XYZ file of C-alpha atoms in Angstrom:
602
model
C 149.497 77.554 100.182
C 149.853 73.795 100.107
C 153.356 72.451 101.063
C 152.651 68.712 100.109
C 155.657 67.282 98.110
C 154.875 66.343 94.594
C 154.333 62.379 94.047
C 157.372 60.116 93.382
C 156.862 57.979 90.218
C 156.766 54.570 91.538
C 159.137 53.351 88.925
C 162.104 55.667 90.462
C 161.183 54.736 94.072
C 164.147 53.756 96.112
C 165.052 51.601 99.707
C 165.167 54.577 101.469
C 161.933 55.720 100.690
C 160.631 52.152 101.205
C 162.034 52.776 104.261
C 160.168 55.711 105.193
C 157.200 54.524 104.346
C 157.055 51.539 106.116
C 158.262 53.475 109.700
C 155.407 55.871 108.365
C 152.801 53.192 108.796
C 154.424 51.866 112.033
C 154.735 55.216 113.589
C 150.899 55.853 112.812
C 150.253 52.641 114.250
C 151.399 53.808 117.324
C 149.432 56.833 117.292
C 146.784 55.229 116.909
C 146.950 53.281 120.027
C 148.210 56.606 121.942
C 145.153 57.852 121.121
C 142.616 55.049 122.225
C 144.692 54.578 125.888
C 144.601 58.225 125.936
C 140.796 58.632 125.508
C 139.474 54.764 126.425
C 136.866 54.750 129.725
C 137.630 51.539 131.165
C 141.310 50.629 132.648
C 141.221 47.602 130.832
C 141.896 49.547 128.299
C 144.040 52.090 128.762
C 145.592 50.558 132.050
C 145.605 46.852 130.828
C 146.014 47.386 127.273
C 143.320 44.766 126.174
C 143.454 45.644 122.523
C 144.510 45.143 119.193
C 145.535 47.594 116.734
C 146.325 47.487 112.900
C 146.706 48.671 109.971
C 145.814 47.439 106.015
C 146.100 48.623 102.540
C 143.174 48.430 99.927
C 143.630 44.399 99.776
C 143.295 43.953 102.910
C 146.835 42.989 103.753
C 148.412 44.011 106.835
C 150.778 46.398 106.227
C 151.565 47.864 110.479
C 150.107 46.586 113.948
C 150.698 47.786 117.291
C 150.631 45.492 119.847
C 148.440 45.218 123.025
C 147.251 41.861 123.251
C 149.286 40.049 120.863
C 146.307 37.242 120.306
C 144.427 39.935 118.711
C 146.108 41.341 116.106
C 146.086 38.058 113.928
C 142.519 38.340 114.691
C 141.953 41.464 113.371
C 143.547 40.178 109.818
C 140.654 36.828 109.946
C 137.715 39.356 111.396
C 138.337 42.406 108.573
C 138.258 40.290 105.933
C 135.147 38.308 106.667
C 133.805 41.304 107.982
C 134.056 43.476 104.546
C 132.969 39.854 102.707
C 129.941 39.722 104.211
C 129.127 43.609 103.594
C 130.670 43.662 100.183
C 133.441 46.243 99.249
C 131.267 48.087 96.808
C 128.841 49.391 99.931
C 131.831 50.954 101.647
C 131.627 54.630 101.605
C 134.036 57.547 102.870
C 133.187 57.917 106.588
C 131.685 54.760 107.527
C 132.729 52.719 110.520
C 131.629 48.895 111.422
C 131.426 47.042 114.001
C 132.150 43.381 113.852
C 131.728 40.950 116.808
C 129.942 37.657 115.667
C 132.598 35.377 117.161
C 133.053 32.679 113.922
C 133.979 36.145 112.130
C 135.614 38.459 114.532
C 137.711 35.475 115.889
C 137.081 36.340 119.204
C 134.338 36.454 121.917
C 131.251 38.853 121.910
C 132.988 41.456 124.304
C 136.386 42.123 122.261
C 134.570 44.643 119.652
C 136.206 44.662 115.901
C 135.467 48.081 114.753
C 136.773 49.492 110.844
C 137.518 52.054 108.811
C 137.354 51.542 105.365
C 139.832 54.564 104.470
C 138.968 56.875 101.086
C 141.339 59.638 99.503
C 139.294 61.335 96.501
C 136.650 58.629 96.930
C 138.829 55.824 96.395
C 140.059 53.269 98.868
C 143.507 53.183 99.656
C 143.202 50.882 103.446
C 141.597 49.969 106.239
C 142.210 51.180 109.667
C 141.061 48.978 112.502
C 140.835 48.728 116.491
C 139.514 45.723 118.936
C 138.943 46.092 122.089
C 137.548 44.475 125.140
C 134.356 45.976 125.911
C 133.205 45.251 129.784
C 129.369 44.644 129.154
C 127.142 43.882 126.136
C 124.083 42.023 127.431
C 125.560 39.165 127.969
C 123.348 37.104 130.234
C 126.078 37.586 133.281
C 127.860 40.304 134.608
C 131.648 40.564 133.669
C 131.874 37.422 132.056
C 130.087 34.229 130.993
C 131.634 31.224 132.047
C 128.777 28.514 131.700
C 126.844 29.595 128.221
C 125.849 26.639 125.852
C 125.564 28.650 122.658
C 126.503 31.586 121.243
C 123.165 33.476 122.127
C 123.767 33.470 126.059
C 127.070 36.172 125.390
C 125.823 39.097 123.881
C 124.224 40.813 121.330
C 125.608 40.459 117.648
C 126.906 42.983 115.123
C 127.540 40.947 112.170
C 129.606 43.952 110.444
C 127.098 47.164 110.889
C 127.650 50.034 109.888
C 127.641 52.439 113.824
C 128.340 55.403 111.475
C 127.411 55.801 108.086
C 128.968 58.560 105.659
C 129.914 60.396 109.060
C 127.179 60.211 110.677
C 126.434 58.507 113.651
C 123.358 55.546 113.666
C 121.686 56.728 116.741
C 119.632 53.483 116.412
C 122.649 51.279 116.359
C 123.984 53.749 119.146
C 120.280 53.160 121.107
C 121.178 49.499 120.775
C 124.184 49.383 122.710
C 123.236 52.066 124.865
C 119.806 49.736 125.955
C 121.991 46.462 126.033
C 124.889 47.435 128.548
C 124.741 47.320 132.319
C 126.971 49.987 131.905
C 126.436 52.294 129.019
C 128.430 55.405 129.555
C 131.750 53.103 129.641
C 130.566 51.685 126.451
C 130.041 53.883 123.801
C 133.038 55.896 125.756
C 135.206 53.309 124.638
C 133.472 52.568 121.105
C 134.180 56.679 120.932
C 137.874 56.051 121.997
C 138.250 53.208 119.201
C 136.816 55.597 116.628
C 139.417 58.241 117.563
C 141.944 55.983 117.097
C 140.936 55.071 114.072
C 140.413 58.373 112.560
C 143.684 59.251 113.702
C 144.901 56.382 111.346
C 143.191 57.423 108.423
C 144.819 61.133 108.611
C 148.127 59.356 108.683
C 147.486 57.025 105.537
C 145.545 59.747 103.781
C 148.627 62.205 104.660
C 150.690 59.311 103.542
C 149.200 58.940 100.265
C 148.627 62.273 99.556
C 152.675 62.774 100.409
C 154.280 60.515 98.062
C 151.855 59.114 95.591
C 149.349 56.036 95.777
C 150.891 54.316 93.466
C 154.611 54.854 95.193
C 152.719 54.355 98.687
C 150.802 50.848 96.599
C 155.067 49.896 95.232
C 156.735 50.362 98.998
C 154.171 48.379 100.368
C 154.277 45.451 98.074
C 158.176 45.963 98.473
C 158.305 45.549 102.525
C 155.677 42.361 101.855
C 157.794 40.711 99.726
C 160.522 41.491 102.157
C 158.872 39.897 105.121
C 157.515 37.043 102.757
C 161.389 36.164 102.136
C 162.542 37.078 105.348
C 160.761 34.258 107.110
C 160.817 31.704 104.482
C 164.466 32.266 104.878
C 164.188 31.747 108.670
C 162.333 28.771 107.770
C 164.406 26.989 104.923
C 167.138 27.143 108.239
C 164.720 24.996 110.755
C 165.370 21.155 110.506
C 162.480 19.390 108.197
C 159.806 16.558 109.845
C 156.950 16.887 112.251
C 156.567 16.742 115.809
C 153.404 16.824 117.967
C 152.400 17.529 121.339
C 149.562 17.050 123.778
C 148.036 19.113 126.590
C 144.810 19.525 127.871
C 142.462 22.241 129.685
C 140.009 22.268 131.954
C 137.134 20.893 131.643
C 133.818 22.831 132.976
C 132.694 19.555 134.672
C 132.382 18.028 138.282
C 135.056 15.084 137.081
C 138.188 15.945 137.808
C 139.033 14.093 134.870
C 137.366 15.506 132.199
C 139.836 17.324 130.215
C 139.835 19.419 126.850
C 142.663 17.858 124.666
C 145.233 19.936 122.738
C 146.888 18.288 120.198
C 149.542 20.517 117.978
C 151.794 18.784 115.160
C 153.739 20.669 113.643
C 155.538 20.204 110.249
C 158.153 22.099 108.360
C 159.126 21.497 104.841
C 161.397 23.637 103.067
C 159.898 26.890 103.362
C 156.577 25.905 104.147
C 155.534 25.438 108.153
C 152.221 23.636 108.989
C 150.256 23.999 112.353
C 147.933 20.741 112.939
C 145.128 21.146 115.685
C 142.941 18.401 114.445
C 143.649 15.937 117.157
C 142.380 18.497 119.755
C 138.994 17.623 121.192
C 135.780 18.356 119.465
C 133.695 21.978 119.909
C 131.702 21.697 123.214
C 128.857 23.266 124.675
C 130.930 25.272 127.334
C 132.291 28.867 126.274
C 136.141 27.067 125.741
C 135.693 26.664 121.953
C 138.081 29.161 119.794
C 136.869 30.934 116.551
C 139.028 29.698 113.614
C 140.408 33.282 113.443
C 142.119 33.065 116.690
C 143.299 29.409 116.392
C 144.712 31.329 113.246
C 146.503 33.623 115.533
C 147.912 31.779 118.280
C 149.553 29.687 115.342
C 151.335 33.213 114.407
C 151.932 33.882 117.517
C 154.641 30.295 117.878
C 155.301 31.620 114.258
C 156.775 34.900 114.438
C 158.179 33.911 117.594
C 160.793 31.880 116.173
C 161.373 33.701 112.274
C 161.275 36.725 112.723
C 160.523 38.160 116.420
C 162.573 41.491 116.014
C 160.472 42.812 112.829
C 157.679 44.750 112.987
C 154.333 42.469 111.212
C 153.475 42.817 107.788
C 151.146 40.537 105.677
C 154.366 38.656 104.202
C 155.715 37.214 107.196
C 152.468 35.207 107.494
C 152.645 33.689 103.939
C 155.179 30.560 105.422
C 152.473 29.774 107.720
C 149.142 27.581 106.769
C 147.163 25.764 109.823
C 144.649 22.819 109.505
C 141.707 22.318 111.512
C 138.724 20.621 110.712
C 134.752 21.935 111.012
C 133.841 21.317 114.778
C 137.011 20.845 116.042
C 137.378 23.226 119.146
C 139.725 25.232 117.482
C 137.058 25.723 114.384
C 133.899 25.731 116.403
C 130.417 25.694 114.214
C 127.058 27.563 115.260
C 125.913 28.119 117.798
C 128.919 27.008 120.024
C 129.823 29.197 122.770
C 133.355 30.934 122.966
C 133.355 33.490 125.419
C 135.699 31.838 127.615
C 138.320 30.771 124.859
C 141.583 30.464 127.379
C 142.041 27.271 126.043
C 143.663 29.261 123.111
C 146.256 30.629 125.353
C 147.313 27.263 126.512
C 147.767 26.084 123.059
C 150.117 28.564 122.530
C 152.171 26.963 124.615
C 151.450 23.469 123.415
C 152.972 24.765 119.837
C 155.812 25.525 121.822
C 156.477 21.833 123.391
C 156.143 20.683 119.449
C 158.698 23.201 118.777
C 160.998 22.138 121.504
C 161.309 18.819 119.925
C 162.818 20.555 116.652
C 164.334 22.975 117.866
C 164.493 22.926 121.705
C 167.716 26.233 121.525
C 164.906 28.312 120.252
C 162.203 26.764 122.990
C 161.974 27.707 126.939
C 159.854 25.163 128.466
C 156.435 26.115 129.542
C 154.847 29.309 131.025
C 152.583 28.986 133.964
C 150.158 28.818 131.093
C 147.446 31.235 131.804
C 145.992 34.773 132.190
C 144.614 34.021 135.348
C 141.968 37.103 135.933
C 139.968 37.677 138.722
C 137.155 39.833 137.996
C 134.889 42.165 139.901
C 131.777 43.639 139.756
C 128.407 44.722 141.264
C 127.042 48.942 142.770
C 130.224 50.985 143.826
C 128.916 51.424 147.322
C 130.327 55.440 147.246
C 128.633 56.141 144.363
C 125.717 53.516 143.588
C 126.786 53.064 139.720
C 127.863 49.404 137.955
C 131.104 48.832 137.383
C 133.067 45.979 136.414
C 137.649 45.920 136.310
C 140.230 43.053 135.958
C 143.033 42.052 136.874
C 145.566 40.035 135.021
C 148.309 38.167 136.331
C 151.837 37.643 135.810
C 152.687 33.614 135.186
C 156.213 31.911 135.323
C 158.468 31.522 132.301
C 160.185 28.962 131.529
C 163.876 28.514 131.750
C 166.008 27.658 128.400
C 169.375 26.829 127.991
C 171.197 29.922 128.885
C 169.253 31.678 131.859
C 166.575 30.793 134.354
C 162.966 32.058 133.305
C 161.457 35.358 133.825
C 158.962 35.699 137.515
C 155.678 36.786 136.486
C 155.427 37.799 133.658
C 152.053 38.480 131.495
C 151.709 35.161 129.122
C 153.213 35.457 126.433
C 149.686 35.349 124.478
C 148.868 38.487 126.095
C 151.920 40.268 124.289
C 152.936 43.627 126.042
C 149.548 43.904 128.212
C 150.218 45.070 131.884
C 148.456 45.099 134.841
C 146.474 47.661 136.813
C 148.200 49.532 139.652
C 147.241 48.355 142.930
C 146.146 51.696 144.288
C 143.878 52.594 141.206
C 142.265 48.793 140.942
C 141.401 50.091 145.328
C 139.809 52.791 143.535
C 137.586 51.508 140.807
C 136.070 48.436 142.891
C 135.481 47.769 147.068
C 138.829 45.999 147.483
C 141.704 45.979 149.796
C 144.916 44.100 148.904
C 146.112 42.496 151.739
C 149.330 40.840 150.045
C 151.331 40.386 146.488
C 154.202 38.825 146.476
C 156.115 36.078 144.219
C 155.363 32.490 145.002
C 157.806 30.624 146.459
C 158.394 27.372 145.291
C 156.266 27.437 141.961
C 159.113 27.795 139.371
C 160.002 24.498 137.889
C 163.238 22.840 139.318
C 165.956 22.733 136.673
C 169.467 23.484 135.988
C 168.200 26.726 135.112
C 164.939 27.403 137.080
C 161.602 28.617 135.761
C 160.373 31.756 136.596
C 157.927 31.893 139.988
C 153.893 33.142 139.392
C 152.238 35.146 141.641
C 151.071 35.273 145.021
C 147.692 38.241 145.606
C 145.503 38.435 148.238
C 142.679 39.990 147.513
C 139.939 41.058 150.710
C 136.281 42.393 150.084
C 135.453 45.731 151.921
C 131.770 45.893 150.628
C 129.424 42.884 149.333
C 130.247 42.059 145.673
C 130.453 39.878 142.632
C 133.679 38.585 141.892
C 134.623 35.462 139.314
C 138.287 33.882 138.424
C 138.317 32.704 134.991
C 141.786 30.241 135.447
C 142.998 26.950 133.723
C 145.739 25.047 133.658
C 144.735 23.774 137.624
C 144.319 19.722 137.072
C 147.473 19.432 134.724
C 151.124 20.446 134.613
C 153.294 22.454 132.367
C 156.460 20.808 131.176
C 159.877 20.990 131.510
C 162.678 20.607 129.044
C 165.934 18.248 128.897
C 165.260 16.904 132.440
C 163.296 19.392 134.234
C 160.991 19.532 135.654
C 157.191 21.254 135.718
C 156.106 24.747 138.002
C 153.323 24.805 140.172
C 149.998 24.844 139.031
C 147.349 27.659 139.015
C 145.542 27.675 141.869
C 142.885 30.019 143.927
C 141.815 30.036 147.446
C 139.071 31.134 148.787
C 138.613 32.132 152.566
C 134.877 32.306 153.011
C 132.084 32.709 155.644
C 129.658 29.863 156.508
C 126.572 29.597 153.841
C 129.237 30.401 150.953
C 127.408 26.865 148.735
C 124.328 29.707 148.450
C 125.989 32.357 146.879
C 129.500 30.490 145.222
C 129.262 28.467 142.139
C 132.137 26.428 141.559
C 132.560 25.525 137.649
C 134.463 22.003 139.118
C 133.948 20.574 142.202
C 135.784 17.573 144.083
C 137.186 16.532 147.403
C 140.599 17.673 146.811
C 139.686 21.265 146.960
C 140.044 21.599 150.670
C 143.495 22.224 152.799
C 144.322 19.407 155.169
C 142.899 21.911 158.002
C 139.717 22.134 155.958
C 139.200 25.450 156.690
C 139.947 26.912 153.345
C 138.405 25.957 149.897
C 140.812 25.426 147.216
C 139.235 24.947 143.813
C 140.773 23.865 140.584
C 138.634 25.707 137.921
C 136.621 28.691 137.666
C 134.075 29.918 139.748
C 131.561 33.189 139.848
C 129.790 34.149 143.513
C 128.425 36.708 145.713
C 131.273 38.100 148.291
C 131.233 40.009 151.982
C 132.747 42.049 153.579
C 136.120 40.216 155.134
C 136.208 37.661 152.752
C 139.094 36.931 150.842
C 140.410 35.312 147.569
C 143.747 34.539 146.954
C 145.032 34.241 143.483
C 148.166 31.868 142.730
C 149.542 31.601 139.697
C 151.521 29.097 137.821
C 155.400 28.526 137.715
C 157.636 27.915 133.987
C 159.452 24.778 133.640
C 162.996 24.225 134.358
C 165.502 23.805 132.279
C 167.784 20.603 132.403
C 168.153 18.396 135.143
C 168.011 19.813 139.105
C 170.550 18.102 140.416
C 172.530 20.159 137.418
C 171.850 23.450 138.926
C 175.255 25.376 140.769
C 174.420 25.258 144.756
C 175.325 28.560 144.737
C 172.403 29.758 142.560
C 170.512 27.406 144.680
C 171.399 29.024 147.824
C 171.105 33.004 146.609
C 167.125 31.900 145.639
C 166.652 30.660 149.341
C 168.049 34.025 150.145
C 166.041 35.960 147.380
C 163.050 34.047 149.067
C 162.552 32.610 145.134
C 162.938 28.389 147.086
C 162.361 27.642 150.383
C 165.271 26.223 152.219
C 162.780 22.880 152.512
C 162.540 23.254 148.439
C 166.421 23.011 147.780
C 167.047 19.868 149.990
C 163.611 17.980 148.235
C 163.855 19.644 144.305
C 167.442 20.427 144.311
C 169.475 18.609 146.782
C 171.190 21.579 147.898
C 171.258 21.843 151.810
C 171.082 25.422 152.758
C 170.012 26.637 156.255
C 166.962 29.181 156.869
C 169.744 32.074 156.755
C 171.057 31.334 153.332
C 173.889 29.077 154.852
C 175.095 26.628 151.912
C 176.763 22.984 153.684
C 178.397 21.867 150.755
C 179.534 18.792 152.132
C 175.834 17.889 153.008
C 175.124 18.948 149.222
C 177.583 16.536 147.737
C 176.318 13.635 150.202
C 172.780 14.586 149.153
C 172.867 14.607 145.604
C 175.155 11.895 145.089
C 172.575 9.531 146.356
C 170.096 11.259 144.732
C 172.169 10.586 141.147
C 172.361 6.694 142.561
């Protein structure tokens, strides 16, 4: 005996049902992403949380998300719809599932894997049901990750939006073709399983959903929570001041010159209702894997959106509708064929190049910078125990920066990167021949300020068996910023403690004479590198500090003197960034304080 309810009309529907709908949808958002951590092979996945998961109705329009990676769920909206374009609507059938990662479509590199569910009830579509993830190998003509490819050809092979299953049933020649093309194939179609559970476990829910109340009360509540978020942030909009404002930053280049920088240009406009991203003045594609797809460059754009309308609702399609961004053909941020864009971390710093625009509008709703970066360190190479591939990650935590109330947050994930976490020391010892020697906060690397920015990390990282290892990093030949008077954190930086004939088996992506330590003894390098690693050898992975907050001088003593005791400044750091004298023992002189700083102030 069936105990569905009967189907509301849609003309009687009510806010509380809206209501229940749309926590519906959110709810089996969640499930959905409980199921792929749940099931997922790889801990990027299920420890990390490198994904994206959302949710559409028959239009396409995003109706719930649930947030790993917050850079990919934008994504998702730009890579489902070209994705169902280029197959055409009328070839979905009940039980298919695609795969999607041709970057100028999927928004993102080769390895983070778009796969959807077109979603039937009674053979007609009612939504889409959708999960990216990173996948750790898809012949890609490097292990773990390409940081040198000129085109788009070098990073993998290419599903345009192909159909792995078709009616329910699996392709085993599309399955063949992933299986044959990863170093590590178990792990792969593990996780392409994991993805497909999840979203199955979606389509029950809308299905169940539909079946519930009615498609065409399901079709009204979603329209109605839409509209809602449509006038929700044009509301929050109408509120910020009108004009434009702009801001530069710049990247890394992948060159020997230590001046060769990627330019990042933002201006941002606001008028009325209507809010305009500008990335035109950034620099033109290259042939290095930095560009962005035009799908992310829509995201990250979001991303400073939502941020400052309307951060405390869950996303719909409506919120969006504000939000327009302009970017010309073969611009980096709207790279053409056959550009490269597996390494695409310049969209994370533009993120925070948004943000400096911003701060000129509205710098109460602004911190200053992050440490601006993800700054990974990747491994991979034979597990000596048990001779099979692997490759893992690890993520680290960057400064915040401070605002005008409170210092900034210690390392922290970037905010790009959303609610993704990092991998337990004692199960990243397990998955790959590595012993942490160290992993601490970095002293010193939050930005001076009346309110200080948060401190990056310190991790020390020593080989126990030969193997591959690679740091994909930026933000190392420029600073973040600070806000009303202060001032900058420290830069990302690696080191890397190595044995003699290292120059045979260590590429280094950028190369000068500043990347040695007065001692010379250790090699510091400001960009990314890939190499060959033995036993003993270590890498050290620093990351970047937020900007401060008003001016230093600004900042209580007392504050100054509990973060020489917290170990957060060095006693040496007060007197220079602060001019607070405190001894090694947390001893504030206040007399020596007011001497300091008033001729500091002169």
């Amino acid at each position: 005996m069936s105990t569905t309810s009967a189907p509301t009309p849609a003309d009687e529907i009510d806010g509380a049902t809206v209501e229940v709908i749309r926590n519906y949808l959110t709810s089996a958002a969640t499930e959905m992403q409980r199921t792929l951590i749940r099931t997922a092979y790889n801990t990027i996945i299920y420890e990390i949380l490198d994904f994206g998961i959302s949710m559409y109705d028959a239009d396409r329009r995003l109706v719930a998300d649930s947030p790993g990676l917050s850079m990919f769920l934008g994504a998702n909206d730009y890579g489902l719809r070209r994705t169902v374009e280029h197959l055409g609507e009328e070839n979905l059938n009940p039980g298919d599932i695609i795969l999607c990662n041709y970057p100028y479509w999927s928004s993102t590199h080769t390895l983070d894997v778009l796969v959807i569910k077109p979603v039937f009830l009674d053979e007609e579509l009612i939504g889409y049901t959708a999960s990216r993830a990173h996948w750790l190998d898809l012949g890609a003509k490097d292990e773990g990750y390409v940081l040198d490819s000129t085109d788009m050809h070098q990073e993998g092979v290419i599903f345009p939006g192909t159909k792995v299953y078709k009616e329910g049933e699996p392709d085993e020649e599309i399955m063949d073709l992933i299986r044959f093309n990863s170093r590590i194939p178990d792990k792969t179609l593990g996780d392409l399983n994991a993805q497909i559970a999840a979203l199955q476990t979606g389509a029950d829910r809308l299905r169940s959903l539909h079946e519930k109340y009615g498609t065409d009360t399901v079709e009204t509540a979603i329209e109605s929570v839409i509209d809602h978020g449509e006038r929700t942030a044009r509301d929050a909009v109408e509120d910020l001041p009108d004009g434009s404002w702009s801001a530069v930053g710049y990247g890394d280049g992948i060159t020997s010159d230590p001046d060769d920088l990627l330019r990042i240009e933002a201006e941002v406009t606001i008028e009325g209702d209507e809010f305009t991203v500008d990335l035109s003045g950034s620099s033109d594609q290259i042939d290095a894997p930095l560009n962005v797809p035009l799908g992310m460059s829509q995201t990250l754009a979001k991303l400073a959106f939502k941020s400052i309308t309307t951060p405390d609702e869950d996303s719909n399609e409506g919120q969006y509708e504000p939000l327009s961004l302009e970017v010309p053909p073969g611009n980096m941020f709207n790279p053409e064929y056959p550009a490269p864009t597996f390494t695409l971390w310049t969209a994370f710093l533009a993120v925070d190049v948004i943000y400096e625009a911003l701060a000129k509008a509205v710098p109460e709703k602004v911190s200053a910078s992050s440490g601006g970066d993800l700054c990974d360190i990747m491994l991979y190479g034979e597990d000596p125990e048990t001779g099979r591939a692997f490759v893992e990650a690890l993520n680290e935590g960057v400064g915040w920066g401070g605002n005008d109330v409170r210092d900034g947050p210690n390392a922290l994930m970037h905010i790009a990167e959303s609610m993704v976490r990092n991998i337990p020391i004692e199960v990243f010892e397990n998955k790959a021949p590595i012993q942490f020697d160290g992993l601490s906060l970095r002293q010193d690397s939050g930005g001076p300020g009346a309110y200080r920015g948060g401190l990056g990390i310190k991790r020390d990282y020593r080989f126990t068996a030969p193997c591959g290892g690679l740091s994909i990093i930026q933000k190392t030949k420029t600073e973040g910023w600070g806000l009303e008077g202060g001032e900058p954190g420290a830069k990302n930086v690696v080191v890397l403690d190595l044995e003699d004939g290292w120059e045979d088996r260590v590429q280094l992506l950028v190369d000068n004479e500043e990347l040695y330590d007065e001692a010379g003894e250790n090699l510091k390098f400001v960009g990314m590198m890939r190499g060959q690693f033995e036993p003993g050898e270590t890498i050290s992975n620093r990351s970047g500090g937020g900007g401060g907050y008003g001016h230093p001088l600004d900042r209580d003593p007392e504050a100054v003197r509990e973060d020489v005791i917290d170990g957060y400044v060095s006693p040496e750091g007060a007197r220079e960034d602060y001019g607070v004298v405190v001894s090694a023992d947390g001893e504030l002189d206040r007399e020596a304080t007011e001497e300091l700083r008033a001729e500091r102030r002169e």
